[in-house]
mmCIF file of C-alpha atoms in Angstrom:
data_model
loop_
_atom_site.group_PDB
_atom_site.id
_atom_site.type_symbol
_atom_site.label_atom_id
_atom_site.label_comp_id
_atom_site.label_asym_id
_atom_site.label_seq_id
_atom_site.Cartn_x
_atom_site.Cartn_y
_atom_site.Cartn_z
ATOM 1 C CA ASP R 1 -0.010 -0.045 -0.115
ATOM 2 C CA THR R 2 2.885 2.500 0.882
ATOM 3 C CA ALA R 3 4.828 1.469 -2.282
ATOM 4 C CA GLU R 4 1.856 2.270 -4.476
ATOM 5 C CA THR R 5 1.042 5.697 -2.813
ATOM 6 C CA LYS R 6 4.880 6.758 -3.310
ATOM 7 C CA LYS R 7 4.466 5.586 -7.152
ATOM 8 C CA SER R 8 1.459 7.336 -7.438
ATOM 9 C CA GLY R 9 2.846 10.417 -5.767
ATOM 10 C CA GLN R 10 6.183 10.299 -8.178
ATOM 11 C CA LEU R 11 3.424 9.788 -11.139
ATOM 12 C CA TRP R 12 1.774 13.073 -10.067
ATOM 13 C CA THR R 13 5.129 14.868 -9.799
ATOM 14 C CA ILE R 14 6.251 14.066 -13.186
ATOM 15 C CA VAL R 15 3.238 15.139 -14.889
ATOM 16 C CA ALA R 16 2.870 18.384 -12.956
ATOM 17 C CA LEU R 17 6.544 18.866 -14.115
ATOM 18 C CA LEU R 18 5.524 18.330 -17.985
ATOM 19 C CA VAL R 19 2.751 20.006 -17.320
ATOM 20 C CA PHE R 20 4.727 23.210 -16.146
ATOM 21 C CA ALA R 21 7.208 22.739 -18.996
ATOM 22 C CA ILE R 22 4.664 22.609 -21.728
ATOM 23 C CA LEU R 23 3.205 25.847 -20.400
ATOM 24 C CA MET R 24 6.682 27.553 -20.247
ATOM 25 C CA VAL R 25 6.922 26.591 -23.764
ATOM 26 C CA VAL R 26 3.817 28.101 -24.793
ATOM 27 C CA SER R 27 4.162 31.307 -23.018
ATOM 28 C CA TYR R 28 7.639 31.924 -24.573
ATOM 29 C CA LYS R 29 6.152 31.466 -27.965
ATOM 30 C CA LEU R 30 3.026 33.375 -27.213
ATOM 31 C CA LYS R 31 5.206 36.162 -25.662
ATOM 32 C CA ASP R 32 6.983 36.369 -29.343
ATOM 33 C CA LEU R 33 3.453 36.656 -30.870
ATOM 34 C CA LEU R 34 1.879 39.464 -28.309
ATOM 35 C CA GLU R 35 5.089 41.325 -27.764
ATOM 36 C CA PRO R 36 7.162 41.113 -31.001
ATOM 37 C CA SER R 37 10.897 42.196 -31.001
ATOM 38 C CA VAL R 38 11.193 45.463 -32.646
ATOM 39 C CA SER R 39 14.636 46.306 -34.116
ATOM 40 C CA ALA R 40 13.566 50.175 -34.809
ATOM 41 C CA SER R 41 10.826 52.546 -33.443
ATOM 42 C CA ALA R 42 9.783 55.803 -34.532
ATOM 43 C CA ALA R 43 9.188 58.681 -32.115
ATOM 44 C CA LEU R 44 5.747 59.406 -30.986
ATOM 45 C CA ASP R 45 4.296 62.556 -32.361
ATOM 46 C CA GLU R 46 1.944 63.727 -29.819
ATOM 47 C CA SER R 47 0.932 66.738 -31.910
ATOM 48 C CA CYS R 48 -0.895 64.861 -34.534
ATOM 49 C CA ASP R 49 -4.557 64.292 -34.335
ATOM 50 C CA LEU R 50 -6.023 61.443 -36.078
ATOM 51 C CA ARG R 51 -9.242 62.734 -35.510
ATOM 52 C CA GLU R 52 -8.059 65.753 -38.090
ATOM 53 C CA SER R 53 -6.016 63.716 -40.625
ATOM 54 C CA ALA R 54 -3.180 60.976 -41.386
ATOM 55 C CA CYS R 55 -0.644 61.320 -39.168
ATOM 56 C CA VAL R 56 3.183 60.522 -40.404
ATOM 57 C CA SER R 57 5.911 59.371 -38.562
ATOM 58 C CA VAL R 58 9.374 59.804 -39.311
ATOM 59 C CA LEU R 59 11.572 56.400 -38.782
ATOM 60 C CA PRO R 60 15.053 56.073 -37.610
ATOM 61 C CA ASN R 61 16.601 55.547 -41.173
ATOM 62 C CA GLY R 62 14.645 58.319 -42.587
ATOM 63 C CA GLY R 63 11.731 56.702 -43.940
ATOM 64 C CA LYS R 64 8.270 57.719 -43.254
ATOM 65 C CA VAL R 65 5.063 55.811 -42.523
ATOM 66 C CA SER R 66 1.407 57.860 -42.787
ATOM 67 C CA PHE R 67 -1.324 56.331 -40.862
ATOM 68 C CA SER R 68 -5.154 57.140 -40.768
ATOM 69 C CA LEU R 69 -8.449 55.965 -39.259
ATOM 70 C CA SER R 70 -11.809 56.480 -40.872
ATOM 71 C CA PRO R 71 -14.377 57.263 -39.691
ATOM 72 C CA ASN R 72 -12.689 60.287 -38.168
ATOM 73 C CA ASP R 73 -14.644 60.296 -34.836
ATOM 74 C CA ILE R 74 -13.510 56.881 -34.349
ATOM 75 C CA PRO R 75 -16.450 55.082 -32.965
ATOM 76 C CA ILE R 76 -16.234 52.114 -30.995
ATOM 77 C CA LEU R 77 -17.845 48.654 -31.845
ATOM 78 C CA ARG R 78 -17.929 49.749 -35.474
ATOM 79 C CA PRO R 79 -15.789 48.774 -38.061
ATOM 80 C CA LEU R 80 -12.669 51.451 -38.842
ATOM 81 C CA LYS R 81 -11.002 51.662 -42.222
ATOM 82 C CA LEU R 82 -6.867 51.402 -41.607
ATOM 83 C CA GLN R 83 -4.345 53.112 -43.875
ATOM 84 C CA VAL R 84 -0.778 52.761 -43.752
ATOM 85 C CA LYS R 85 1.264 54.468 -46.648
ATOM 86 C CA THR R 86 5.240 53.884 -46.536
ATOM 87 C CA GLU R 87 7.842 56.113 -47.986
ATOM 88 C CA GLY R 88 11.484 55.217 -48.079
ATOM 89 C CA VAL R 89 10.813 51.685 -46.221
ATOM 90 C CA LYS R 90 9.786 48.445 -48.101
ATOM 91 C CA ALA R 91 7.435 46.650 -45.997
ATOM 92 C CA SER R 92 6.505 42.730 -46.751
ATOM 93 C CA THR R 93 3.507 42.951 -44.127
ATOM 94 C CA VAL R 94 1.885 45.276 -42.139
ATOM 95 C CA GLU R 95 -0.217 45.075 -38.958
ATOM 96 C CA VAL R 96 -1.779 47.496 -36.596
ATOM 97 C CA ASP R 97 -1.824 46.522 -32.813
ATOM 98 C CA PHE R 98 -4.281 48.670 -30.582
ATOM 99 C CA VAL R 99 -3.167 48.730 -27.125
ATOM 100 C CA GLY R 100 -5.279 50.709 -24.299
ATOM 101 C CA ILE R 101 -3.286 53.301 -22.451
ATOM 102 C CA GLY R 102 -3.549 53.119 -18.774
ATOM 103 C CA MET R 103 -5.900 49.793 -18.944
ATOM 104 C CA GLU R 104 -5.564 46.531 -20.274
ATOM 105 C CA MET R 105 -7.918 45.900 -23.470
ATOM 106 C CA GLY R 106 -7.027 42.608 -24.820
ATOM 107 C CA TYR R 107 -5.155 41.401 -27.841
ATOM 108 C CA ASN R 108 -6.327 43.859 -30.949
ATOM 109 C CA ARG R 109 -4.189 43.161 -33.796
ATOM 110 C CA SER R 110 -5.339 43.728 -37.263
ATOM 111 C CA THR R 111 -3.066 42.418 -40.404
ATOM 112 C CA LEU R 112 -3.339 45.018 -43.439
ATOM 113 C CA ASP R 113 -3.573 44.049 -47.102
ATOM 114 C CA LYS R 114 -1.173 45.410 -49.777
ATOM 115 C CA ASP R 115 -3.185 48.032 -51.789
ATOM 116 C CA GLY R 116 -0.605 48.938 -54.298
ATOM 117 C CA ASP R 117 2.701 50.361 -54.111
ATOM 118 C CA ASN R 118 3.693 51.071 -50.381
ATOM 119 C CA GLN R 119 0.069 51.338 -49.145
ATOM 120 C CA PHE R 120 -2.043 49.153 -46.979
ATOM 121 C CA THR R 121 -5.602 48.708 -45.962
ATOM 122 C CA GLY R 122 -7.609 47.072 -43.680
ATOM 123 C CA THR R 123 -10.311 47.159 -40.921
ATOM 124 C CA ALA R 124 -10.404 46.792 -37.135
ATOM 125 C CA VAL R 125 -12.973 47.082 -34.525
ATOM 126 C CA LEU R 126 -12.346 48.914 -30.965
ATOM 127 C CA PRO R 127 -13.923 47.386 -27.844
ATOM 128 C CA VAL R 128 -15.940 49.668 -25.566
ATOM 129 C CA CYS R 129 -14.415 50.566 -22.333
ATOM 130 C CA VAL R 130 -16.037 51.662 -18.855
ATOM 131 C CA ARG R 131 -14.231 54.746 -19.167
ATOM 132 C CA SER R 132 -16.411 57.584 -20.944
ATOM 133 C CA LYS R 133 -12.878 58.409 -22.755
ATOM 134 C CA MET R 134 -10.298 55.934 -23.722
ATOM 135 C CA ASP R 135 -6.871 56.662 -24.894
ATOM 136 C CA TRP R 136 -5.246 54.518 -27.095
ATOM 137 C CA GLU R 137 -1.747 53.581 -29.119
ATOM 138 C CA ALA R 138 -2.027 52.257 -32.502
ATOM 139 C CA LYS R 139 1.490 50.427 -33.028
ATOM 140 C CA VAL R 140 1.984 49.820 -36.869
ATOM 141 C CA LEU R 141 4.018 47.067 -37.236
ATOM 142 C CA LEU R 142 6.143 46.861 -40.641
ATOM 143 C CA LYS R 143 7.864 43.560 -41.341
ATOM 144 C CA THR R 144 11.032 44.499 -43.275
ATOM 145 C CA ASP R 145 14.061 42.740 -44.596
ATOM 146 C CA ASP R 146 16.218 44.576 -41.609
ATOM 147 C CA GLY R 147 13.488 43.503 -39.031
ATOM 148 C CA LEU R 148 10.228 44.684 -37.367
ATOM 149 C CA VAL R 149 9.651 48.472 -37.499
ATOM 150 C CA MET R 150 7.010 50.208 -35.247
ATOM 151 C CA ALA R 151 5.505 53.494 -35.369
ATOM 152 C CA PRO R 152 3.227 54.262 -32.490
ATOM 153 C CA PHE R 153 0.074 56.609 -33.085
ATOM 154 C CA ARG R 154 -1.950 58.075 -30.205
ATOM 155 C CA PHE R 155 -5.676 58.691 -30.327
ATOM 156 C CA TYR R 156 -8.617 58.397 -28.036
ATOM 157 C CA THR R 157 -12.336 57.116 -28.062
ATOM 158 C CA THR R 158 -15.384 58.377 -26.492
ATOM 159 C CA LYS R 159 -18.775 56.409 -25.795
#
């Protein structure tokens, strides 16, 4: 009886260690998806207002990224049209990652379609927040031959 109990305890320890190891590998792989390694980043231009017009960020290599959202009032729970234009940087893919400022709003990343030379378009839907005004950062992620390049753009939504 004692030998059987000891074997059962050892088996559960092995199972627990295997589950722990699997969870560590999965979390490591998901970290790359949720927080990709960025090789270059543009400075945030806080003076630009996406509700007024497209915003342009200058990349460290001198290239430019233009980003716009429409409709300009940036509604929540309704499709938004996203448009990214690049100049002086060649992107094979473009994604836009929406991150809540000061509040975790979950994973919200859209992959844009190539729509001509150096132009990408797509759609996204922003979730509702308990706050009447929610601040956001749209991280435009450009996959280039030199690695992942990021350009941040800030805006807000109201309900």
